[in-house]
Amino acid sequence: MVQRKATSTKKKTTGKKVMNKKVPASTAAKKASPAAEPVDIVKQAPAAPVVEQAAPVEKKVPPVAEKPAPVEKKAAPVVEKPTPVEKKAAPVVEKPTPVEKKAAPVVEKPVSVEKKATPAAKKATSATKKAAPAKKKDAPAAKKPAPVAEAPIPTVVEPAPMAKEPTPVVEEAIPMSVMSNLPRRSIAFIGSECHPFVKTGGLGDVMYALPRQLVKLNCDVRVILPRYACIPQKYQDQMVYRGEFYMDLGHTGRNYYVGIMEYICDGVVYDFIDNQEFFSNGNPYTNLVDDIPKYCFFSKAALAALNYMNWIPDIIHCHDWQAGLVPVYLRTLFADSPVGRARSILTIHNLRFQGIYNIPTIKYWSGLPDHAFQMGALKDGYQDANMLKGGIAYADRVTTVSGTYAWEIQTPEYGEHLDGHLRYHSGKLRGIVNGIDYDMWNPATDPALVENYDLGNVLEHKMANKLALQRELGLEEDEGKFVIGLISRLTNQKGLDLVRDIIPQVLDGNTQVVVLGTGDKEYEDTFRYYENTHKGTFAACIQYDEARAHRIYAGADALLVPSRFEPCGLTQLNAMHYGTLPIVRETGGLKDTVAPYNPFTGDGNGFTFDRYDAGLLLDAINRAKTEYFTNRYHWDEVVQRDMDKDVSWENSARQYKDLYLELTQW
Ligand code: ADP
Ligand code: GLC
């Protein structure tokens, strides 16, 4: 989804833009070529066997036949697609639609771009006012859009004035006491979502929690995010204007406004890339036709912003396909710019989503040189480019979010057709399991709960949360019932077809089920149906509700995670920390974090099953019920063991820090 656009090779030769001037294609090619990967390996890599697993995003990609002919000039993907997005993507010059008007060649309509950008700057709050002098300094730049476009990498000639300004602190609470003697490193996180600004799943949790933990390990962390319009106003209001410039993008022939809005919290600096043309949608992700230009822009703008701010990190740590082009840009178009010094790490949170589109389109928006589209890098199959695949090829290290998933993705079953590519790069692949943020997830202080509890009093106080949950959801209020929760995106990944098949058998009169999630209509409707047919015992909350999620973690007895695949999974970690026993399939991070309960020794953290099979899931639930109803003493022991289990970020953040040090040995 994330395609970052850089200037095209052709443009480089025009010398129009600084970036182009600095990176002669030939030089870049030499420096940047990823390790030559035998083409055969990729070609022969067996395609993922499960047809159903086709990434939803990919489904949106039109069949090859429908893709724009590989006209190198202007492969705007949009042309053939009558969606509004496509209009956006249409080559500006050729299509005089309203959108295209917006996209008029920069030189001709610089003002419109500035106008668009203005409100963002205006939104800056009083904090912004503090930074007013800096803003004034930058004002002239805004009036000269064309020249700015030439300087996404302005540092050598004239360090960005804003960079010298004292950083306006909105909140500051670096816990100096925990600053160790560890070597200091600077890290730029680049990703598409981050709690509490915008979150659709676990990526948002990781982008929030890991930087905070790294700060405690003597890291200087900046998180670079899109400034989506859907970010809650209270955060928008606290952002401080940090600067702005214009940047060219691929073969669009336009220069784009890049605003930088900053927010600082607990020692982590958040820099939001502002551009209303790309980020005004209510949802961060819409469809590939929209998302490809959006994340091309974001990826390139993120690197250009680092140069602009003159903040050159030791490590650039990017996440998922939306940032997959960052390592590619870094070693090509940005190689000779200051940020080109940084080492790069790409973390795969979910291999199913890869950002695949036809090559002409991705060339059009990314402007990456031809050699980046070779088989060992971006090229995927005969006609497609794959942004995550490119990132894997060019990154200095690739990580994923559990050891088991790191192994699984090198197999055809879980490799989503990139298993051959990943095996080829296995030398730089690591698995580091996620943790959870103990401040955000703490039953002793959680404001969403009716009654807080900790390890010492969980057995007395958890029940109050169960009764409150039953009341809240219209379930029969009975502390004797076994309550099973499920908190999930409702997608094919999460094993919901298994759940659907066994609900009637699970609801035996002593059991209640609570589902919280949104996603595929098929699953939403199924769960609504069960709520209607099993009133008082089945609750379907088809919504995204953070506070309710907290109450389910606290009020349920067990939490279901029967995923088809699960890179890490956070819900089982949250559940354990709240004394709720997980029932999981033994895959990915679920396998690494939930030890199976052994009824003979009493060891373990939850109930597990291996093969993806509804009968085995039902068996695991029945084993849990048996233990709950007939062996409560042991059940309670596991409750306490799980609450005591270390599922924090502490260990895992150390492993990331070690990886950073491994890459920057000086
Ligand atoms: P994934 O990233 O694949 O969706 P994870 O288990 O890693 O799965 O993370 C899911 C995160 O999103 C957890 O923090 C979970 O509590 C949260 N979550 C999922 N669905 C909902 C929902 N409907 N309402 C509130 N929180 C949700
Ligand atoms: C992805 C995975 C999930 C993981 C999360 C955070 O969304 O599906 O398993 O926990 O990313 O890394």
XYZ file of C-alpha atoms and ligand atoms in Angstrom:
705
model
C 0.000 0.000 0.000
C 2.780 2.307 0.723
C 4.520 3.448 -2.257
C 6.893 6.175 -1.864
C 7.531 8.211 -4.824
C 10.859 9.620 -5.761
C 11.894 11.598 -8.733
C 12.112 9.704 -11.930
C 15.344 8.896 -13.588
C 14.387 11.063 -16.508
C 13.815 14.005 -14.301
C 17.103 13.486 -12.652
C 18.776 14.129 -15.908
C 16.941 17.378 -16.298
C 18.668 18.671 -13.235
C 15.475 20.339 -12.233
C 15.500 19.069 -8.742
C 18.180 18.849 -6.178
C 17.398 15.272 -5.462
C 17.778 14.377 -9.042
C 20.992 16.190 -9.393
C 22.445 14.414 -6.473
C 21.699 10.931 -7.566
C 22.837 10.097 -11.022
C 21.000 7.009 -12.016
C 24.152 5.165 -12.816
C 25.666 5.865 -9.422
C 22.509 4.994 -7.661
C 22.283 1.804 -9.566
C 25.701 0.706 -8.504
C 25.190 1.564 -4.913
C 21.699 0.440 -4.641
C 21.378 -2.860 -6.319
C 20.189 -5.334 -3.784
C 22.052 -8.569 -3.528
C 21.440 -10.278 -6.808
C 18.817 -12.843 -6.188
C 18.584 -15.787 -8.509
C 15.500 -15.098 -10.479
C 14.584 -18.721 -10.460
C 14.142 -18.798 -6.749
C 11.451 -16.249 -6.897
C 9.826 -17.561 -9.974
C 9.790 -21.053 -8.673
C 8.546 -20.130 -5.282
C 5.328 -22.040 -4.926
C 2.388 -19.778 -4.753
C 0.586 -19.706 -1.452
C -1.670 -22.688 -1.721
C -4.668 -21.307 0.041
C -6.682 -19.500 -2.530
C -8.806 -17.932 0.146
C -5.833 -16.238 1.642
C -5.420 -13.840 -1.195
C -4.789 -10.502 0.383
C -7.919 -8.434 0.366
C -5.972 -5.592 -0.950
C -4.759 -7.638 -3.807
C -8.259 -8.504 -4.684
C -8.783 -4.909 -5.491
C -5.973 -4.965 -7.944
C -7.474 -5.395 -11.328
C -6.580 -8.454 -13.303
C -3.533 -8.035 -15.377
C -5.553 -7.598 -18.506
C -7.243 -4.579 -17.010
C -4.119 -2.861 -15.967
C -2.948 0.111 -17.885
C -0.734 -0.875 -20.726
C 2.853 -0.546 -19.686
C 3.253 2.815 -21.196
C 6.240 4.088 -19.435
C 5.376 7.700 -19.912
C 2.321 7.945 -17.772
C 1.076 4.770 -16.367
C -1.423 6.432 -14.165
C -3.351 3.507 -12.815
C -6.421 5.448 -12.410
C -7.302 5.873 -15.964
C -9.036 2.603 -16.375
C -10.763 2.712 -13.070
C -13.841 4.804 -12.731
C -13.407 5.332 -9.033
C -12.891 8.780 -7.625
C -9.454 7.719 -6.618
C -8.539 6.964 -10.097
C -9.378 10.452 -10.997
C -6.866 11.593 -8.516
C -4.259 9.454 -10.069
C -4.968 10.445 -13.604
C -2.099 12.156 -15.312
C -2.661 15.713 -14.525
C -2.063 17.134 -17.900
C -4.240 14.763 -19.783
C -7.356 14.850 -17.659
C -9.030 18.103 -16.914
C -11.288 16.693 -14.228
C -11.752 18.751 -11.097
C -9.225 16.608 -9.338
C -6.820 17.067 -12.119
C -7.259 20.737 -11.849
C -6.023 20.437 -8.361
C -3.122 18.572 -9.729
C -2.255 21.150 -12.293
C 1.433 21.462 -12.950
C 2.991 23.044 -9.972
C 4.558 25.860 -11.780
C 1.279 26.990 -13.127
C -0.758 26.724 -9.996
C 1.470 26.916 -7.015
C -1.026 28.974 -5.166
C -3.653 26.299 -5.008
C -1.232 24.006 -3.291
C -0.344 26.629 -0.803
C -3.934 27.365 -0.115
C -4.631 23.808 0.631
C -1.768 23.671 2.965
C -2.554 26.811 4.801
C -5.316 25.518 7.031
C -3.020 22.945 8.491
C -0.612 25.556 9.603
C -3.443 27.653 10.881
C -4.703 24.829 12.969
C -1.628 24.974 15.103
C -2.588 25.898 18.609
C -1.098 28.167 21.141
C 1.843 25.867 21.144
C 2.183 26.660 17.516
C 2.159 30.274 18.341
C 5.202 29.745 20.457
C 6.924 28.537 17.378
C 5.790 31.532 15.436
C 9.217 32.971 14.731
C 10.275 29.780 13.099
C 7.145 29.772 11.065
C 7.838 33.237 9.868
C 11.258 32.214 8.749
C 9.697 29.512 6.694
C 7.025 31.634 5.242
C 9.093 32.753 2.284
C 9.623 29.171 1.343
C 5.922 28.701 1.131
C 5.741 31.544 -1.270
C 8.230 29.893 -3.532
C 6.791 26.520 -4.196
C 8.821 25.778 -7.226
C 12.238 26.175 -5.658
C 11.198 24.303 -2.562
C 10.274 21.368 -4.651
C 13.862 21.181 -5.605
C 14.963 20.895 -2.083
C 13.593 17.962 -0.238
C 17.218 17.469 0.722
C 18.284 20.984 1.477
C 20.643 20.349 4.314
C 23.975 20.618 2.579
C 23.459 24.023 1.156
C 21.454 25.542 3.905
C 20.385 23.649 6.958
C 16.703 23.996 7.482
C 16.142 26.926 9.767
C 13.472 25.074 11.665
C 15.909 22.451 12.702
C 17.740 25.004 14.783
C 14.695 26.077 16.640
C 14.251 24.699 20.098
C 11.763 21.925 19.841
C 8.445 23.093 21.186
C 7.554 20.673 23.880
C 3.943 19.799 24.334
C 4.536 17.210 26.964
C 7.837 16.083 28.289
C 8.460 13.255 30.661
C 11.628 11.451 29.739
C 12.265 9.138 32.649
C 15.877 10.065 33.177
C 16.131 7.605 36.019
C 15.844 4.714 33.638
C 18.335 6.132 31.173
C 21.112 3.655 31.365
C 24.673 3.753 30.247
C 23.619 1.983 27.106
C 24.976 3.541 23.954
C 22.641 6.184 22.582
C 21.076 5.689 19.165
C 18.598 7.720 17.160
C 15.742 5.972 15.430
C 13.104 7.189 12.996
C 9.974 5.048 12.996
C 8.014 5.323 9.780
C 4.573 3.737 9.583
C 0.965 4.264 8.672
C -0.753 4.161 12.061
C -0.069 4.778 15.731
C -2.224 4.811 18.824
C -3.739 7.148 20.057
C -3.843 9.113 16.805
C -5.043 6.410 14.448
C -5.273 2.663 14.955
C -6.919 -0.128 13.012
C -5.078 -3.034 14.625
C -1.924 -4.170 16.354
C 0.415 -2.084 14.210
C -1.003 0.990 15.923
C -0.248 -0.527 19.323
C 3.342 -1.368 18.384
C 4.037 2.053 16.871
C 2.895 3.534 20.177
C 4.474 1.204 22.702
C 7.855 0.291 21.236
C 9.158 3.862 20.816
C 8.178 4.645 24.405
C 10.132 1.651 25.630
C 13.118 2.496 23.432
C 13.288 5.941 24.989
C 13.918 4.158 28.290
C 16.790 2.325 26.625
C 18.553 5.561 25.751
C 17.154 5.931 22.264
C 16.175 9.163 20.638
C 12.975 8.275 18.787
C 10.971 10.184 16.228
C 7.793 8.622 14.847
C 6.795 9.826 11.396
C 3.131 9.448 10.489
C 0.661 10.804 7.976
C -1.419 13.639 9.339
C -4.763 12.015 8.584
C -7.820 14.207 8.924
C -9.341 11.512 11.153
C -6.800 12.110 13.932
C -8.845 13.341 16.916
C -9.044 17.105 17.150
C -7.531 17.171 20.636
C -4.262 15.890 19.167
C -4.500 18.055 16.075
C -4.846 21.031 18.388
C -1.666 20.187 20.217
C 0.483 19.777 17.128
C 3.110 22.392 16.554
C 4.035 23.678 13.130
C 7.567 22.553 12.378
C 8.087 23.647 8.797
C 7.084 23.013 5.222
C 8.562 22.496 1.782
C 7.556 21.292 -1.641
C 8.544 17.982 -3.128
C 8.245 16.441 -6.552
C 6.564 13.060 -6.835
C 7.303 10.408 -9.421
C 6.360 11.207 -12.973
C 3.423 13.346 -11.961
C 5.190 16.504 -13.004
C 3.890 18.241 -9.907
C 5.363 19.530 -6.714
C 3.534 18.663 -3.542
C 3.214 20.515 -0.296
C 4.806 18.752 2.662
C 3.975 20.245 6.027
C 5.502 18.960 9.239
C 3.414 19.155 12.387
C 4.976 18.022 15.628
C 3.713 16.607 18.886
C 5.902 15.409 21.726
C 4.822 13.012 24.432
C 6.802 11.040 26.992
C 10.071 11.677 25.241
C 8.863 10.488 21.855
C 8.655 13.051 19.053
C 5.799 12.544 16.599
C 6.162 14.287 13.253
C 3.055 14.301 11.112
C 3.401 14.724 7.382
C 0.725 17.136 6.317
C -0.912 17.201 2.913
C -4.635 17.484 2.631
C -4.761 16.091 -0.872
C -3.581 12.693 0.327
C -4.675 12.515 3.938
C -8.124 14.030 4.083
C -10.010 10.740 4.059
C -11.821 9.584 7.173
C -10.019 6.261 7.118
C -6.283 5.748 6.713
C -6.787 2.930 4.225
C -9.320 2.980 1.430
C -8.294 1.008 -1.624
C -5.080 0.397 -3.497
C -5.824 2.955 -6.150
C -5.915 5.618 -3.462
C -3.419 4.093 -1.144
C -0.587 3.617 -3.586
C -0.171 7.306 -4.403
C -0.856 8.176 -0.770
C 1.901 6.047 0.647
C 4.314 6.796 -2.177
C 3.954 10.391 -1.215
C 4.206 9.648 2.495
C 7.307 7.484 2.216
C 9.205 9.925 0.119
C 8.025 12.882 2.187
C 9.122 11.153 5.401
C 12.708 10.844 4.177
C 12.676 14.332 2.704
C 11.355 15.656 6.027
C 14.257 14.101 7.906
C 16.635 15.891 5.569
C 14.643 19.081 5.868
C 14.720 18.961 9.678
C 18.392 18.068 9.519
C 17.656 15.196 11.888
C 19.548 12.253 10.503
C 18.863 9.096 12.491
C 21.234 6.195 12.927
C 18.424 3.821 12.048
C 15.279 4.122 9.992
C 12.809 1.553 11.239
C 9.881 1.195 8.885
C 6.774 -0.906 9.180
C 4.728 -3.015 6.786
C 4.180 -2.488 3.087
C 2.999 1.064 3.524
C 6.616 1.914 4.349
C 8.123 -0.817 2.184
C 9.600 1.615 -0.301
C 11.515 3.533 2.344
C 14.560 1.209 2.255
C 14.446 1.323 -1.542
C 14.404 5.114 -1.655
C 17.130 5.233 0.929
C 19.547 3.303 -1.268
C 18.536 4.942 -4.549
C 17.173 8.440 -4.801
C 18.224 9.441 -1.296
C 21.534 7.580 -1.250
C 23.645 10.693 -1.637
C 21.567 12.869 0.633
C 22.232 13.179 4.376
C 19.582 10.639 5.343
C 21.280 8.125 3.046
C 23.723 7.473 5.906
C 21.055 5.766 7.984
C 20.724 1.997 8.184
C 17.299 0.531 7.622
C 15.098 -2.075 9.262
C 11.796 -3.238 7.850
C 9.358 -4.944 10.202
C 6.707 -7.178 8.692
C 3.597 -7.107 10.848
C 1.461 -8.942 8.342
C 2.832 -10.547 5.193
C -0.604 -10.834 3.653
C -0.595 -7.162 2.710
C 2.187 -6.335 0.288
C 1.230 -3.342 -1.837
C 1.167 -4.976 -5.243
C 0.255 -3.143 -8.412
C 1.374 -3.143 -12.001
C 4.904 -1.949 -12.667
C 4.034 1.129 -14.754
C 1.813 2.453 -12.000
C 4.348 1.980 -9.287
C 7.032 3.509 -11.474
C 4.743 6.436 -12.154
C 4.169 7.192 -8.496
C 7.502 6.145 -7.050
C 9.865 7.492 -9.675
C 12.280 4.761 -8.666
C 14.956 3.836 -11.186
C 14.490 0.862 -13.481
C 17.017 -1.292 -11.690
C 14.815 -1.257 -8.578
C 12.246 -3.161 -10.612
C 14.379 -6.196 -11.234
C 13.179 -9.635 -10.206
C 15.271 -9.718 -7.054
C 13.693 -6.497 -5.831
C 10.311 -4.953 -6.636
C 9.300 -7.081 -9.585
C 6.717 -9.705 -8.689
C 5.575 -12.105 -11.364
C 5.466 -10.879 -14.936
C 3.841 -7.503 -14.685
C 3.582 -6.480 -11.087
C 5.676 -4.554 -8.628
C 5.518 -5.423 -4.954
C 6.488 -2.713 -2.506
C 7.024 -4.986 0.469
C 9.175 -7.279 -1.620
C 11.318 -4.319 -2.639
C 11.674 -3.267 0.978
C 12.775 -6.761 1.972
C 15.432 -6.717 -0.746
C 16.870 -3.317 0.148
C 16.542 -3.206 3.959
C 19.636 -3.898 6.032
C 17.578 -6.077 8.354
C 14.092 -7.508 8.143
C 12.189 -8.428 11.264
C 8.813 -9.861 11.965
C 6.825 -9.978 15.140
C 7.480 -13.476 16.452
C 10.061 -16.189 16.021
C 7.561 -18.737 14.777
C 6.152 -16.371 12.161
C 9.717 -15.619 11.011
C 10.035 -19.315 10.306
C 6.536 -19.780 8.925
C 6.813 -17.065 6.292
C 9.677 -18.935 4.710
C 7.310 -21.794 3.919
C 4.856 -21.933 1.004
C 1.947 -22.313 3.420
C 2.476 -18.963 5.139
C 4.814 -17.224 2.719
C 2.076 -15.493 0.680
C 4.209 -16.300 -2.411
C 7.210 -14.447 -0.965
C 8.617 -17.463 0.849
C 11.373 -17.940 -1.754
C 12.330 -14.266 -1.508
C 12.358 -14.488 2.284
C 14.416 -17.661 2.283
C 16.907 -15.908 0.044
C 17.136 -13.060 2.553
C 16.901 -15.267 5.638
C 20.350 -14.147 6.774
C 18.971 -10.756 7.667
C 15.579 -11.945 8.944
C 14.795 -11.985 12.684
C 11.721 -12.672 14.767
C 11.124 -10.454 17.804
C 7.878 -11.002 19.636
C 5.659 -8.034 20.479
C 4.798 -6.940 23.977
C 2.045 -4.749 25.402
C 2.282 -1.366 27.053
C 1.817 -1.864 30.781
C 0.540 1.671 31.311
C -2.135 1.335 28.677
C -3.084 -2.190 29.714
C -3.204 -2.348 33.473
C -6.227 -3.820 35.267
C -5.138 -2.121 38.470
C -5.563 1.364 37.016
C -7.693 0.858 33.908
C -10.341 3.629 33.967
C -12.678 1.587 31.734
C -13.294 -1.070 34.402
C -16.005 -1.009 37.051
C -13.607 -2.506 39.525
C -9.834 -2.487 39.291
C -7.807 -5.465 40.369
C -4.285 -6.794 40.448
C -2.512 -10.071 40.904
C -3.184 -10.037 44.621
C -6.953 -9.625 44.472
C -7.957 -10.790 41.006
C -9.929 -13.753 42.337
C -12.135 -11.464 44.434
C -12.600 -8.580 42.016
C -12.602 -9.977 38.488
C -16.142 -11.282 39.008
C -17.536 -7.769 39.391
C -16.255 -6.992 35.916
C -17.927 -10.089 34.547
C -21.299 -9.142 35.990
C -20.927 -5.589 34.730
C -20.085 -6.848 31.265
C -23.126 -9.114 31.203
C -25.294 -6.192 32.230
C -23.731 -3.868 29.662
C -24.326 -6.320 26.826
C -27.749 -7.595 27.802
C -26.531 -11.059 28.727
C -28.001 -13.065 31.563
C -26.295 -11.816 34.721
C -24.882 -14.942 36.231
C -21.397 -15.273 37.589
C -21.604 -19.029 37.171
C -21.628 -18.771 33.375
C -18.434 -19.303 31.424
C -17.872 -16.143 29.345
C -15.795 -16.370 26.184
C -14.647 -13.137 24.503
C -13.453 -12.534 20.966
C -11.933 -9.159 20.051
C -10.811 -9.020 16.478
C -10.837 -7.558 13.044
C -13.468 -9.719 11.378
C -11.378 -11.050 8.512
C -10.406 -14.348 7.028
C -7.078 -14.237 8.929
C -8.726 -14.616 12.295
C -10.274 -18.086 12.060
C -13.838 -16.856 12.210
C -15.161 -19.543 9.907
C -14.167 -22.038 12.575
C -15.956 -20.024 15.224
C -19.064 -19.709 13.072
C -19.257 -23.470 12.625
C -19.201 -24.361 16.305
C -21.210 -21.606 18.017
C -24.336 -23.755 18.427
C -22.290 -26.409 20.198
C -20.449 -23.903 22.346
C -23.680 -22.349 23.610
C -24.614 -25.213 25.921
C -26.594 -23.247 28.502
C -23.599 -22.627 30.745
C -21.598 -20.572 28.319
C -21.871 -17.056 26.932
C -19.997 -15.593 23.965
C -19.129 -11.934 23.375
C -17.780 -10.760 20.021
C -16.319 -7.290 19.479
C -15.152 -6.414 15.989
C -15.783 -5.028 12.562
C -14.765 -6.220 9.141
C -16.130 -8.522 6.481
C -19.886 -8.319 6.142
C -20.104 -12.081 6.015
C -18.817 -12.378 9.578
C -20.628 -9.330 10.881
C -23.906 -10.799 9.659
C -23.140 -14.231 11.054
C -22.538 -12.844 14.510
C -25.600 -10.612 14.353
C -27.590 -13.692 13.445
C -26.318 -15.582 16.484
C -27.144 -12.652 18.722
C -30.713 -12.735 17.440
C -31.116 -16.462 17.763
C -29.378 -16.752 21.141
C -30.543 -13.695 23.026
C -29.036 -13.420 26.465
C -26.174 -15.781 25.729
C -24.521 -14.329 22.622
C -23.567 -10.669 22.198
C -22.357 -9.279 18.881
C -20.793 -5.834 19.188
C -20.116 -4.922 15.582
C -18.111 -1.841 16.328
C -14.653 -0.560 17.173
C -14.662 0.450 20.826
C -11.451 0.674 22.839
C -13.092 1.021 26.241
C -15.428 -1.895 25.610
C -12.440 -3.991 24.549
C -10.841 -3.281 27.924
C -14.030 -4.341 29.701
C -14.215 -7.591 27.754
C -10.596 -8.426 28.549
C -11.446 -7.912 32.211
C -14.919 -9.453 32.308
C -14.482 -12.578 30.207
C -13.127 -15.846 31.558
C -11.456 -16.865 28.315
C -10.513 -15.166 25.045
C -10.652 -16.871 21.681
C -7.903 -16.413 19.063
C -8.233 -19.290 16.580
C -6.350 -17.539 13.771
C -5.519 -19.091 10.431
C -2.220 -17.246 10.778
C -1.117 -14.737 13.385
C 2.199 -12.895 13.060
C 2.119 -12.086 16.758
C -1.311 -11.253 18.101
C -1.831 -8.838 20.938
C -5.264 -9.792 22.171
C -3.985 -12.959 23.818
C -1.338 -10.875 25.602
C -3.898 -8.348 26.798
C -6.141 -11.179 27.944
C -3.429 -12.925 29.951
C -2.457 -9.653 31.586
C -6.077 -9.249 32.683
C -6.298 -12.804 34.045
C -8.376 -14.071 31.126
C -7.198 -17.372 29.709
C -6.471 -17.527 25.986
C -7.789 -20.286 23.722
C -5.562 -20.120 20.657
C -4.403 -21.910 17.591
C -0.718 -22.867 17.703
C 0.553 -20.554 15.008
C 2.871 -17.542 14.811
C 3.047 -15.426 17.921
C 0.168 -17.325 19.511
C 2.402 -20.365 19.665
C 5.280 -18.358 21.078
C 3.298 -16.648 23.820
C 0.738 -19.194 25.028
C 2.097 -22.396 26.509
C -0.548 -25.144 26.394
C -2.168 -26.005 29.682
C -1.148 -29.410 30.938
C -3.889 -30.905 33.135
C -1.433 -33.343 34.737
C 1.166 -30.849 35.854
C -1.034 -27.752 35.924
C 1.556 -25.880 33.812
C 0.767 -23.594 30.916
C -1.040 -20.364 30.101
C -4.038 -21.347 28.024
C -5.737 -23.868 25.769
C -4.354 -24.574 22.349
C -4.995 -26.598 19.203
C -2.790 -27.097 16.182
C -4.515 -27.948 12.892
C -6.914 -25.403 11.403
C -10.032 -27.378 12.125
C -13.350 -26.488 13.759
C -13.463 -29.775 15.659
C -10.090 -29.098 17.235
C -11.166 -25.605 18.217
C -14.290 -27.005 19.841
C -12.163 -29.553 21.659
C -9.887 -26.804 23.023
C -12.927 -24.819 24.229
C -14.339 -27.923 25.876
C -11.058 -28.592 27.645
C -11.146 -25.036 28.952
C -14.736 -25.461 30.126
C -13.924 -28.716 31.854
C -11.112 -27.098 33.756
C -13.238 -24.074 34.620
C -16.234 -26.041 35.865
C -14.530 -29.022 37.469
C -11.101 -27.854 38.511
C -11.498 -24.224 39.464
C -8.533 -24.297 41.793
C -6.194 -25.048 38.913
C -7.996 -22.600 36.657
C -7.410 -19.853 39.198
C -3.761 -20.786 39.407
C -3.440 -20.241 35.677
C -5.276 -16.916 35.981
C -2.643 -15.744 38.416
C 0.239 -17.208 36.435
C -0.921 -15.386 33.325
C -1.244 -12.077 35.120
C 2.251 -12.572 36.437
C 3.713 -13.512 33.069
C 6.006 -10.897 31.568
C 4.317 -9.770 28.370
C 5.738 -6.253 28.559
C 7.900 -4.632 25.912
C 10.966 -4.694 28.106
C 12.671 -7.783 26.701
C 11.625 -7.251 23.125
C 12.642 -3.596 23.067
C 16.080 -4.698 24.234
C 16.292 -7.056 21.297
C 15.457 -4.232 18.926
C 18.070 -2.076 20.599
C 20.620 -4.860 20.154
C 19.708 -5.022 16.504
C 20.197 -1.279 16.144
C 23.602 -1.601 17.782
C 24.510 -4.518 15.547
C 23.890 -2.278 12.552
C 25.718 0.736 13.949
C 28.917 -0.486 15.478
C 31.131 2.481 16.164
P -4.327 -7.353 14.256
O -3.261 -6.335 14.267
O -4.069 -8.455 13.290
O -5.675 -6.774 14.100
P -3.602 -7.812 17.043
O -4.038 -8.862 17.970
O -2.143 -7.647 16.860
O -4.346 -8.077 15.671
O -4.096 -6.392 17.526
C -5.441 -6.051 17.601
C -5.556 -4.794 18.443
O -6.733 -4.110 18.090
C -5.673 -5.101 19.917
O -5.163 -4.010 20.654
C -7.188 -5.216 20.112
O -7.575 -4.962 21.441
C -7.652 -4.131 19.178
N -8.982 -4.344 18.614
C -9.324 -5.194 17.611
N -10.613 -5.067 17.299
C -11.118 -4.136 18.131
C -12.407 -3.552 18.303
N -13.437 -3.913 17.544
N -12.548 -2.597 19.235
C -11.504 -2.228 19.995
N -10.279 -2.727 19.888
C -10.077 -3.671 18.953
C -0.453 -7.441 12.500
C -0.688 -8.885 12.860
C -0.743 -9.154 14.324
C 0.335 -8.387 15.063
C 0.244 -6.921 14.726
C 1.290 -6.085 15.435
O -1.612 -6.727 12.342
O -1.862 -9.389 12.254
O -0.576 -10.526 14.553
O 0.201 -8.574 16.448
O 0.412 -6.740 13.358
O 2.586 -6.497 15.134
